[in-house]
Short mmCIF file of C-alpha atoms and ligand atoms in Angstrom, two decimals:
data_model
loop_
_atom_site.label_atom_id
_atom_site.label_comp_id
_atom_site.label_asym_id
_atom_site.label_seq_id
_atom_site.Cartn_x
_atom_site.Cartn_y
_atom_site.Cartn_z
CA MET A 1 21.77 -9.89 16.61
CA THR A 2 24.51 -11.95 14.98
CA ASP A 3 22.99 -12.25 11.51
CA SER A 4 21.69 -9.08 9.87
CA ASN A 5 19.18 -11.19 7.93
CA ALA A 6 17.84 -13.01 10.97
CA GLY A 7 15.37 -10.33 12.07
CA THR A 8 14.78 -11.10 15.76
CA PRO A 9 11.50 -9.35 16.62
CA LEU A 10 11.78 -6.49 19.10
CA THR A 11 9.11 -6.80 21.77
CA LEU A 12 7.66 -3.53 22.95
CA SER A 13 6.27 -2.70 26.33
CA GLY A 14 2.91 -1.00 26.82
CA SER A 15 -0.23 -1.50 24.77
CA ALA A 16 -0.57 1.75 22.81
CA PRO A 17 1.66 1.92 19.72
CA ALA A 18 4.05 4.87 19.54
CA PRO A 19 3.59 7.24 16.57
CA TRP A 20 6.43 5.60 14.64
CA GLN A 21 4.67 2.23 14.95
CA ARG A 22 1.58 3.44 13.10
CA THR A 23 0.79 4.32 9.51
CA ALA A 24 -0.44 7.83 8.73
CA ALA A 25 -3.98 6.52 8.80
CA GLY A 26 -3.44 4.98 12.22
CA ALA A 27 -3.12 1.36 11.17
CA ASN A 28 -0.93 -0.49 13.63
CA LEU A 29 2.20 -2.00 12.09
CA LEU A 30 2.90 -4.18 15.11
CA GLY A 31 2.58 -7.93 14.76
CA PRO A 32 -0.30 -9.75 16.49
CA ASP A 33 1.88 -10.61 19.51
CA GLY A 34 3.02 -7.02 20.04
CA ALA A 35 6.34 -7.63 18.31
CA LEU A 36 7.59 -5.50 15.44
CA GLY A 37 6.58 -7.23 12.23
CA THR A 38 9.46 -9.18 10.68
CA VAL A 39 9.33 -10.17 7.02
CA ILE A 40 8.76 -13.93 7.11
CA PHE A 41 11.23 -14.53 4.25
CA GLU A 42 14.03 -12.85 6.23
CA GLU A 43 13.22 -14.76 9.37
CA ILE A 44 13.29 -18.16 7.66
CA THR A 45 16.36 -17.36 5.53
CA GLY A 46 18.13 -16.32 8.73
CA LEU A 47 17.23 -19.65 10.37
CA ALA A 48 18.32 -21.59 7.26
CA ALA A 49 21.71 -19.83 7.32
CA ARG A 50 22.14 -20.41 11.05
CA HIS A 51 21.51 -24.16 10.74
CA GLY A 52 23.12 -24.71 7.32
CA ALA A 53 19.76 -25.87 5.96
CA ILE A 54 18.69 -26.21 2.33
CA ASN A 55 16.66 -23.03 1.86
CA LEU A 56 13.41 -23.88 0.07
CA GLY A 57 11.80 -20.91 1.82
CA GLN A 58 12.52 -17.53 0.24
CA GLY A 59 11.90 -17.73 -3.51
CA PHE A 60 15.21 -17.25 -5.28
CA PRO A 61 17.01 -19.57 -7.72
CA ASP A 62 20.37 -21.12 -6.83
CA GLU A 63 21.68 -20.73 -10.39
CA ASP A 64 22.53 -17.54 -12.26
CA GLY A 65 20.48 -16.20 -15.12
CA PRO A 66 21.55 -16.46 -18.80
CA ALA A 67 25.29 -15.74 -19.29
CA PRO A 68 24.82 -13.10 -22.06
CA VAL A 69 22.51 -11.15 -19.76
CA LEU A 70 25.05 -11.17 -16.93
CA GLU A 71 27.72 -10.14 -19.44
CA ALA A 72 25.52 -7.26 -20.62
CA ALA A 73 25.38 -5.88 -17.06
CA ARG A 74 29.17 -6.15 -16.70
CA ASP A 75 29.63 -4.42 -20.08
CA ALA A 76 27.24 -1.64 -19.12
CA ILE A 77 29.22 -0.94 -15.95
CA ALA A 78 32.56 -1.13 -17.78
CA SER A 79 31.37 1.23 -20.48
CA GLY A 80 30.28 3.92 -18.05
CA HIS A 81 26.51 3.50 -17.64
CA ASN A 82 26.70 4.21 -13.93
CA GLN A 83 24.68 7.38 -13.31
CA TYR A 84 20.95 8.00 -12.80
CA ALA A 85 18.59 6.63 -15.41
CA PRO A 86 15.50 8.74 -16.15
CA GLY A 87 12.81 8.27 -13.46
CA GLN A 88 10.49 6.38 -15.80
CA GLY A 89 13.34 4.06 -16.87
CA LEU A 90 15.81 4.00 -19.76
CA PRO A 91 14.13 4.31 -23.20
CA VAL A 92 15.90 1.12 -24.35
CA LEU A 93 14.25 -0.87 -21.55
CA ARG A 94 10.79 0.67 -22.02
CA GLU A 95 11.04 -0.18 -25.73
CA ALA A 96 12.08 -3.75 -24.89
CA ILE A 97 9.12 -4.10 -22.49
CA ALA A 98 6.73 -2.86 -25.19
CA ALA A 99 8.23 -5.33 -27.71
CA HIS A 100 7.89 -8.17 -25.17
CA GLN A 101 4.19 -7.39 -24.49
CA GLU A 102 3.57 -7.28 -28.25
CA ARG A 103 5.47 -10.51 -29.00
CA PHE A 104 3.91 -12.66 -26.27
CA TYR A 105 0.45 -11.13 -25.82
CA GLY A 106 -0.32 -8.89 -28.79
CA LEU A 107 -0.60 -5.86 -26.46
CA HIS A 108 0.38 -2.50 -28.00
CA LEU A 109 1.99 -0.04 -25.58
CA ASP A 110 3.55 3.37 -26.08
CA PRO A 111 6.93 3.24 -24.31
CA ALA A 112 6.85 7.02 -23.84
CA THR A 113 3.65 7.20 -21.81
CA GLU A 114 2.33 3.74 -21.00
CA ILE A 115 5.31 2.05 -19.32
CA THR A 116 7.41 2.84 -16.29
CA VAL A 117 10.38 0.99 -14.84
CA SER A 118 10.51 0.38 -11.08
CA THR A 119 12.80 -0.96 -8.37
CA GLY A 120 11.45 -4.49 -8.63
CA ALA A 121 7.78 -5.35 -8.81
CA THR A 122 7.61 -4.45 -5.11
CA GLU A 123 8.04 -0.75 -5.81
CA ALA A 124 5.58 -0.84 -8.71
CA ILE A 125 2.95 -2.36 -6.40
CA ALA A 126 3.63 0.20 -3.66
CA SER A 127 3.63 3.16 -6.08
CA ALA A 128 0.38 2.04 -7.71
CA LEU A 129 -1.44 1.59 -4.41
CA LEU A 130 -0.10 4.83 -2.94
CA ALA A 131 -1.08 6.67 -6.12
CA LEU A 132 -4.61 5.28 -6.22
CA CYS A 133 -5.85 4.64 -2.68
CA GLY A 134 -6.32 6.37 0.63
CA PRO A 135 -8.46 6.27 3.77
CA GLY A 136 -12.07 5.39 2.96
CA ASP A 137 -11.13 3.25 -0.05
CA GLU A 138 -11.12 -0.53 -0.20
CA VAL A 139 -8.50 -2.70 -1.88
CA LEU A 140 -9.60 -6.21 -2.74
CA THR A 141 -7.20 -9.16 -2.93
CA PHE A 142 -7.47 -12.92 -2.81
CA GLU A 143 -6.26 -14.61 0.38
CA PRO A 144 -3.57 -15.88 0.90
CA PHE A 145 -1.91 -12.75 -0.54
CA TYR A 146 1.74 -11.86 -1.15
CA ASP A 147 3.01 -10.26 2.07
CA SER A 148 3.83 -6.79 0.73
CA TYR A 149 0.21 -6.29 -0.37
CA GLY A 150 -1.11 -6.24 3.20
CA ALA A 151 1.68 -3.97 4.41
CA VAL A 152 1.35 -1.44 1.60
CA ILE A 153 -2.44 -1.33 1.76
CA GLY A 154 -1.94 -0.52 5.46
CA LEU A 155 0.45 2.31 4.52
CA THR A 156 -2.13 3.86 2.18
CA GLY A 157 -4.76 3.89 4.94
CA ALA A 158 -7.25 2.01 2.74
CA ASP A 159 -9.15 -1.04 4.02
CA HIS A 160 -7.99 -4.47 2.87
CA VAL A 161 -10.88 -6.72 1.81
CA THR A 162 -10.01 -10.35 1.05
CA VAL A 163 -11.68 -13.17 -0.85
CA PRO A 164 -10.55 -16.62 0.31
CA LEU A 165 -9.04 -19.12 -2.12
CA HIS A 166 -10.30 -22.58 -1.25
CA ALA A 167 -8.26 -25.81 -1.32
CA PRO A 168 -7.71 -28.03 -3.23
CA ASP A 169 -7.78 -25.78 -6.33
CA PHE A 170 -7.25 -22.50 -4.50
CA LEU A 171 -10.01 -20.75 -6.43
CA PRO A 172 -12.52 -18.25 -5.00
CA ASP A 173 -16.20 -18.91 -4.50
CA ASP A 174 -18.28 -16.95 -7.05
CA GLU A 175 -20.68 -15.50 -4.50
CA GLN A 176 -17.94 -14.51 -2.07
CA LEU A 177 -16.13 -12.78 -4.93
CA ALA A 178 -19.16 -10.74 -6.00
CA ALA A 179 -20.04 -9.89 -2.38
CA ALA A 180 -16.55 -8.53 -1.69
CA PHE A 181 -17.06 -5.61 -4.11
CA SER A 182 -18.67 -2.40 -2.83
CA ASP A 183 -18.99 1.23 -3.89
CA ARG A 184 -15.75 1.81 -1.97
CA THR A 185 -13.73 -0.71 -3.99
CA ARG A 186 -10.97 1.39 -5.49
CA VAL A 187 -8.45 -1.25 -6.55
CA VAL A 188 -8.61 -4.97 -7.23
CA LEU A 189 -5.10 -6.32 -6.76
CA ILE A 190 -4.68 -9.62 -8.58
CA ASN A 191 -1.66 -11.90 -8.58
CA ASN A 192 -1.57 -14.42 -11.42
CA PRO A 193 0.17 -16.92 -11.42
CA HIS A 194 -0.43 -16.82 -7.70
CA ASN A 195 2.12 -16.80 -4.88
CA PRO A 196 1.95 -18.81 -2.61
CA THR A 197 -0.62 -21.30 -4.01
CA GLY A 198 0.78 -21.76 -7.54
CA THR A 199 -2.73 -21.33 -8.97
CA VAL A 200 -3.07 -20.10 -12.54
CA PHE A 201 -6.51 -18.50 -12.59
CA PRO A 202 -8.78 -19.54 -15.48
CA ALA A 203 -9.45 -16.76 -18.01
CA GLU A 204 -13.22 -16.96 -17.28
CA LEU A 205 -12.61 -16.19 -13.62
CA LEU A 206 -10.34 -13.27 -14.50
CA GLN A 207 -12.99 -12.00 -16.91
CA ARG A 208 -15.53 -12.08 -14.06
CA VAL A 209 -13.16 -9.99 -11.96
CA VAL A 210 -12.77 -7.50 -14.83
CA ASP A 211 -16.56 -7.24 -15.24
CA LEU A 212 -17.07 -6.69 -11.49
CA ALA A 213 -14.28 -4.10 -11.42
CA ALA A 214 -15.90 -2.28 -14.35
CA ARG A 215 -19.31 -2.32 -12.65
CA HIS A 216 -17.77 -0.75 -9.52
CA SER A 217 -15.45 1.64 -11.40
CA ALA A 218 -12.41 0.03 -9.80
CA VAL A 219 -8.87 -0.04 -11.15
CA ILE A 220 -7.23 -3.45 -11.60
CA VAL A 221 -3.60 -3.80 -10.56
CA THR A 222 -2.26 -7.15 -11.70
CA ASP A 223 1.02 -8.61 -10.47
CA GLU A 224 2.21 -11.03 -13.14
CA VAL A 225 5.83 -11.57 -12.05
CA TYR A 226 5.50 -15.33 -12.71
CA GLU A 227 4.11 -14.78 -16.23
CA HIS A 228 6.69 -17.06 -17.85
CA LEU A 229 6.63 -19.73 -15.14
CA THR A 230 3.50 -21.71 -16.08
CA PHE A 231 3.44 -25.45 -16.68
CA GLU A 232 0.11 -26.42 -18.20
CA ALA A 233 -0.91 -23.49 -20.39
CA PRO A 234 0.56 -20.16 -21.50
CA HIS A 235 -0.11 -17.12 -19.34
CA VAL A 236 -3.13 -14.93 -20.10
CA PRO A 237 -2.54 -11.30 -19.00
CA VAL A 238 -5.58 -9.60 -17.49
CA ALA A 239 -4.99 -6.62 -19.80
CA THR A 240 -5.88 -8.79 -22.83
CA LEU A 241 -9.42 -9.54 -21.55
CA ASP A 242 -12.56 -7.73 -22.73
CA GLY A 243 -12.91 -4.29 -21.17
CA ALA A 244 -9.72 -4.67 -19.10
CA ALA A 245 -7.02 -2.60 -20.83
CA GLU A 246 -8.60 0.77 -20.02
CA ARG A 247 -8.59 0.09 -16.26
CA THR A 248 -5.60 -2.25 -15.76
CA LEU A 249 -2.07 -1.65 -14.54
CA THR A 250 0.13 -4.69 -15.26
CA ILE A 251 3.26 -5.34 -13.19
CA SER A 252 6.16 -7.69 -13.84
CA SER A 253 9.82 -8.06 -12.98
CA ALA A 254 13.08 -9.46 -14.35
CA GLY A 255 13.80 -11.27 -11.09
CA LYS A 256 11.79 -14.45 -11.69
CA THR A 257 11.97 -14.78 -15.48
CA PHE A 258 15.73 -14.28 -15.73
CA SER A 259 16.83 -15.62 -12.32
CA VAL A 260 18.19 -12.25 -11.18
CA THR A 261 16.10 -11.52 -8.07
CA GLY A 262 18.90 -9.36 -6.66
CA TRP A 263 18.79 -6.89 -9.55
CA LYS A 264 15.38 -5.51 -8.56
CA VAL A 265 14.32 -4.33 -11.98
CA GLY A 266 10.54 -4.32 -12.42
CA TRP A 267 8.01 -2.47 -14.54
CA LEU A 268 4.41 -1.40 -14.81
CA SER A 269 2.27 -0.70 -17.87
CA GLY A 270 -1.22 0.52 -18.62
CA PRO A 271 -3.26 3.58 -19.64
CA ALA A 272 -1.15 6.76 -19.81
CA GLN A 273 -3.12 8.66 -17.15
CA LEU A 274 -2.78 5.88 -14.58
CA VAL A 275 0.89 5.36 -15.42
CA ALA A 276 1.51 9.11 -15.00
CA ALA A 277 0.05 8.99 -11.48
CA VAL A 278 2.25 6.00 -10.58
CA ARG A 279 5.34 7.69 -12.06
CA THR A 280 4.77 10.70 -9.82
CA VAL A 281 4.67 8.60 -6.65
CA LYS A 282 7.56 6.45 -7.80
CA SER A 283 9.70 9.57 -8.36
CA TYR A 284 9.56 10.25 -4.63
CA LEU A 285 10.21 6.67 -3.51
CA SER A 286 13.37 5.51 -5.28
CA TYR A 287 13.26 8.07 -8.12
CA THR A 288 15.15 5.62 -10.33
CA SER A 289 17.19 2.45 -10.11
CA GLY A 290 20.04 0.28 -11.43
CA THR A 291 21.07 1.85 -14.77
CA PRO A 292 23.41 -1.00 -15.87
CA PHE A 293 20.85 -3.62 -14.86
CA GLN A 294 18.17 -1.86 -16.90
CA ILE A 295 20.41 -2.13 -19.96
CA ALA A 296 20.97 -5.85 -19.34
CA VAL A 297 17.26 -6.53 -18.74
CA ALA A 298 16.45 -4.84 -22.07
CA GLN A 299 18.65 -7.49 -23.71
CA ALA A 300 17.11 -10.28 -21.65
CA LEU A 301 13.59 -9.38 -22.77
CA ALA A 302 14.71 -9.81 -26.37
CA LEU A 303 15.95 -13.40 -25.85
CA PRO A 304 14.43 -15.94 -28.25
CA THR A 305 11.06 -17.43 -27.30
CA SER A 306 12.79 -20.81 -26.81
CA PHE A 307 14.54 -19.36 -23.72
CA PHE A 308 11.20 -18.59 -22.07
CA THR A 309 9.56 -21.93 -22.91
CA GLY A 310 12.74 -23.82 -22.00
CA THR A 311 12.89 -22.21 -18.55
CA ALA A 312 9.30 -23.23 -17.80
CA ALA A 313 9.90 -26.79 -19.03
CA VAL A 314 12.95 -27.28 -16.78
CA LEU A 315 11.06 -25.81 -13.83
CA GLY A 316 8.13 -28.16 -14.53
CA THR A 317 10.39 -31.20 -14.04
CA LYS A 318 11.66 -29.69 -10.77
CA ARG A 319 8.07 -29.18 -9.61
CA ASP A 320 7.43 -32.89 -10.20
CA LEU A 321 10.64 -33.93 -8.45
CA LEU A 322 10.00 -31.94 -5.27
CA SER A 323 6.27 -32.75 -5.23
CA GLU A 324 7.11 -36.46 -5.37
CA GLY A 325 9.61 -36.05 -2.52
CA LEU A 326 7.04 -34.27 -0.37
CA ARG A 327 4.42 -36.92 -1.12
CA ALA A 328 6.88 -39.73 -0.31
CA ALA A 329 7.61 -37.98 3.00
CA GLY A 330 3.92 -38.23 3.88
CA LEU A 331 2.81 -34.63 3.30
CA GLY A 332 -0.32 -33.70 1.35
CA VAL A 333 0.73 -31.96 -1.88
CA TYR A 334 -1.20 -29.39 -3.96
CA ARG A 335 -0.03 -29.42 -7.56
CA PRO A 336 0.90 -25.88 -8.72
CA GLN A 337 0.21 -24.83 -12.32
CA GLY A 338 2.63 -21.89 -12.16
CA THR A 339 5.25 -20.04 -10.03
CA TYR A 340 8.13 -21.93 -8.43
CA PHE A 341 6.30 -22.81 -5.24
CA VAL A 342 4.44 -25.91 -4.10
CA LEU A 343 2.12 -26.01 -1.07
CA ALA A 344 2.24 -29.02 1.22
CA ASP A 345 0.04 -29.97 4.16
CA VAL A 346 1.81 -31.21 7.29
CA ALA A 347 -1.42 -32.36 9.01
CA PRO A 348 -1.04 -35.98 7.75
CA LEU A 349 2.23 -36.14 9.75
CA GLY A 350 0.46 -34.98 12.91
CA PHE A 351 1.66 -31.34 12.90
CA GLU A 352 -1.02 -28.77 13.73
CA ASP A 353 0.89 -25.52 13.31
CA ALA A 354 3.00 -25.07 10.18
CA THR A 355 4.36 -21.69 11.35
CA GLU A 356 5.80 -23.27 14.47
CA LEU A 357 7.11 -26.18 12.40
CA ALA A 358 8.71 -23.80 9.85
CA ARG A 359 10.69 -22.22 12.71
CA ARG A 360 11.94 -25.68 13.82
CA LEU A 361 12.40 -27.32 10.42
CA PRO A 362 15.92 -26.00 9.60
CA GLU A 363 17.31 -27.38 12.85
CA LEU A 364 15.15 -30.52 12.81
CA ILE A 365 15.97 -31.87 9.34
CA GLY A 366 18.09 -29.23 7.58
CA VAL A 367 15.39 -27.92 5.22
CA ALA A 368 13.68 -24.51 5.33
CA ALA A 369 10.15 -23.69 4.12
CA ILE A 370 7.76 -20.76 4.47
CA PRO A 371 4.45 -21.08 6.35
CA VAL A 372 1.35 -19.89 4.48
CA ALA A 373 -0.42 -18.32 7.48
CA PRO A 374 1.63 -15.05 7.33
CA PHE A 375 0.13 -14.50 3.83
CA CYS A 376 -3.29 -14.21 5.51
CA HIS A 377 -5.40 -12.29 7.97
CA ASP A 378 -6.78 -14.10 11.03
CA GLU A 379 -9.46 -16.33 9.48
CA GLY A 380 -7.29 -17.20 6.50
CA ALA A 381 -4.40 -18.01 8.83
CA GLU A 382 -6.66 -20.50 10.61
CA ARG A 383 -7.66 -22.09 7.26
CA THR A 384 -4.03 -22.42 6.15
CA ARG A 385 -2.63 -23.31 9.58
CA THR A 386 -1.04 -26.60 8.45
CA LEU A 387 0.33 -25.44 5.08
CA LEU A 388 3.97 -24.90 4.18
CA ARG A 389 5.32 -23.42 0.94
CA PHE A 390 8.42 -25.01 -0.63
CA ALA A 391 10.40 -23.37 -3.47
CA PHE A 392 11.63 -25.67 -6.26
CA CYS A 393 13.79 -23.17 -8.20
CA LYS A 394 16.89 -25.10 -7.08
CA LYS A 395 19.43 -27.46 -8.68
CA THR A 396 18.19 -31.01 -9.18
CA ASP A 397 20.69 -32.53 -6.76
CA VAL A 398 19.70 -29.97 -4.11
CA LEU A 399 16.02 -30.93 -4.51
CA THR A 400 16.93 -34.63 -4.31
CA GLU A 401 18.89 -34.05 -1.10
CA ALA A 402 16.01 -31.99 0.32
CA ALA A 403 13.60 -34.84 -0.48
CA ASP A 404 15.89 -37.31 1.35
CA ARG A 405 15.95 -35.03 4.40
CA LEU A 406 12.18 -34.50 4.29
CA ALA A 407 11.72 -38.28 4.35
CA LYS A 408 13.04 -38.16 7.93
CA LEU A 409 10.43 -35.65 9.09
CA GLY A 410 7.91 -38.25 10.28
CA ALA A 411 10.58 -39.90 12.46
CA ALA A 412 11.86 -36.54 13.78
CA LEU A 413 8.59 -36.00 15.66
N1 LIG B 501 5.01 -10.14 -6.36
C1 LIG B 501 5.06 -11.45 -6.09
C2 LIG B 501 3.83 -12.25 -6.22
C3 LIG B 501 6.25 -12.04 -5.69
O1 LIG B 501 6.29 -13.33 -5.41
C4 LIG B 501 7.39 -11.24 -5.55
C5 LIG B 501 8.66 -11.83 -5.03
N2 LIG B 501 9.48 -12.13 -5.97
C6 LIG B 501 7.31 -9.88 -5.87
C7 LIG B 501 6.10 -9.37 -6.25
C8 LIG B 501 8.48 -8.97 -5.74
O2 LIG B 501 9.22 -8.90 -6.91
P1 LIG B 501 10.55 -8.03 -6.99
O3 LIG B 501 11.63 -8.83 -6.34
O4 LIG B 501 10.76 -7.80 -8.44
O5 LIG B 501 10.30 -6.76 -6.24
N1 LIG B 502 9.02 -13.18 -3.67
C1 LIG B 502 9.87 -14.09 -2.97
C2 LIG B 502 9.01 -15.08 -2.22
O1 LIG B 502 7.81 -15.05 -2.29
C3 LIG B 502 10.82 -13.38 -2.01
C4 LIG B 502 10.21 -12.21 -1.35
C5 LIG B 502 11.06 -11.56 -0.29
O2 LIG B 502 12.13 -12.01 0.10
N2 LIG B 502 10.56 -10.45 0.18
O3 LIG B 502 9.51 -15.94 -1.56
#
């Protein structure tokens, strides 16, 4: 392998998976074609690098976060904050998270017992699921779902139950939602705003989920990493809904809001007993992470409200720019209300398989995108077979150049 990020799948001989290819509960971690699963983001980023393509695949901004926040991390390193932080996170960061939840949402949290810092949202999700679920339990998510959800649910040994989101609005059907709950539902894992569809779920729908979770005594884990990236209306955290706070763990991360995806500072908040269980699991995963980055993120969370609204406004214009480019290139475009992703349908151009196209796109026209099918199980993959996800968290001139290249896609057939 020439590029450590390229992730060429290793094909295995024989049909029965070896012990190291299975989770404790026996779930097979091999891909559907018998290859070791490769994270789709790594695969596409590897292809983009190899072909010098504009990478609108993996979701990361091409500009740094706010200068004072970067300076705060440099200062923290220079002034000797380079050893382990406490497992639950530095007090200064937990206090800043509590102040942020109070300022934006009116939520009151005790930094001592109701908040824990994690190595990105990814670790918070994994710790919560590992703390709460095991074989015999069911975890319910919408589909498409963020890729780590499926993998971590597999690691817990629980069953993954999905409720499809239907185009064009990418909302669930009421009856399918209610029918997906059972007496085995242990966790409902929500992602709002939603990756990859860009849907911002209406508060009434979220309230229905809360009511169903309460009826089935399920815990809600809500991944709100795109909380500040909404275009039409401010974000409504699940924890603010009627009857939700007592059963909800809320997860977020500095990566998206402050354009520092490489820092991997995330957090989780909720009722003390649930947070205590997550802290225990988290202690044995990473134990703790990034002391100087925690100090800098504490400062970032205290930035004036105009920073947060300004970021969303700039991103909204980029959404419009890329969406227009995709439309002009002949793709069908679904308008996102949040996140920094837009879904586009390649069927109007005559392509039937967006995953295959995504693997050819960097070489074909010098643009990379992520297929939606890997965010799904089999049926969902069929439904989303012609969908690609494009990231618009890039400089304006980069998006303009990408749009010019995409305009050639029809002719590249
Ligand atoms: N959840 C969702 C929905 C995401 O899109 C991402 C990717 N940024 C994550 C979690 C992971 O966040 P982090 O990089 O903070 O681990
Ligand atoms: N969350 C980002 C995305 O959805 C990147 C995730 C990753 O690289 N694992 O594109």
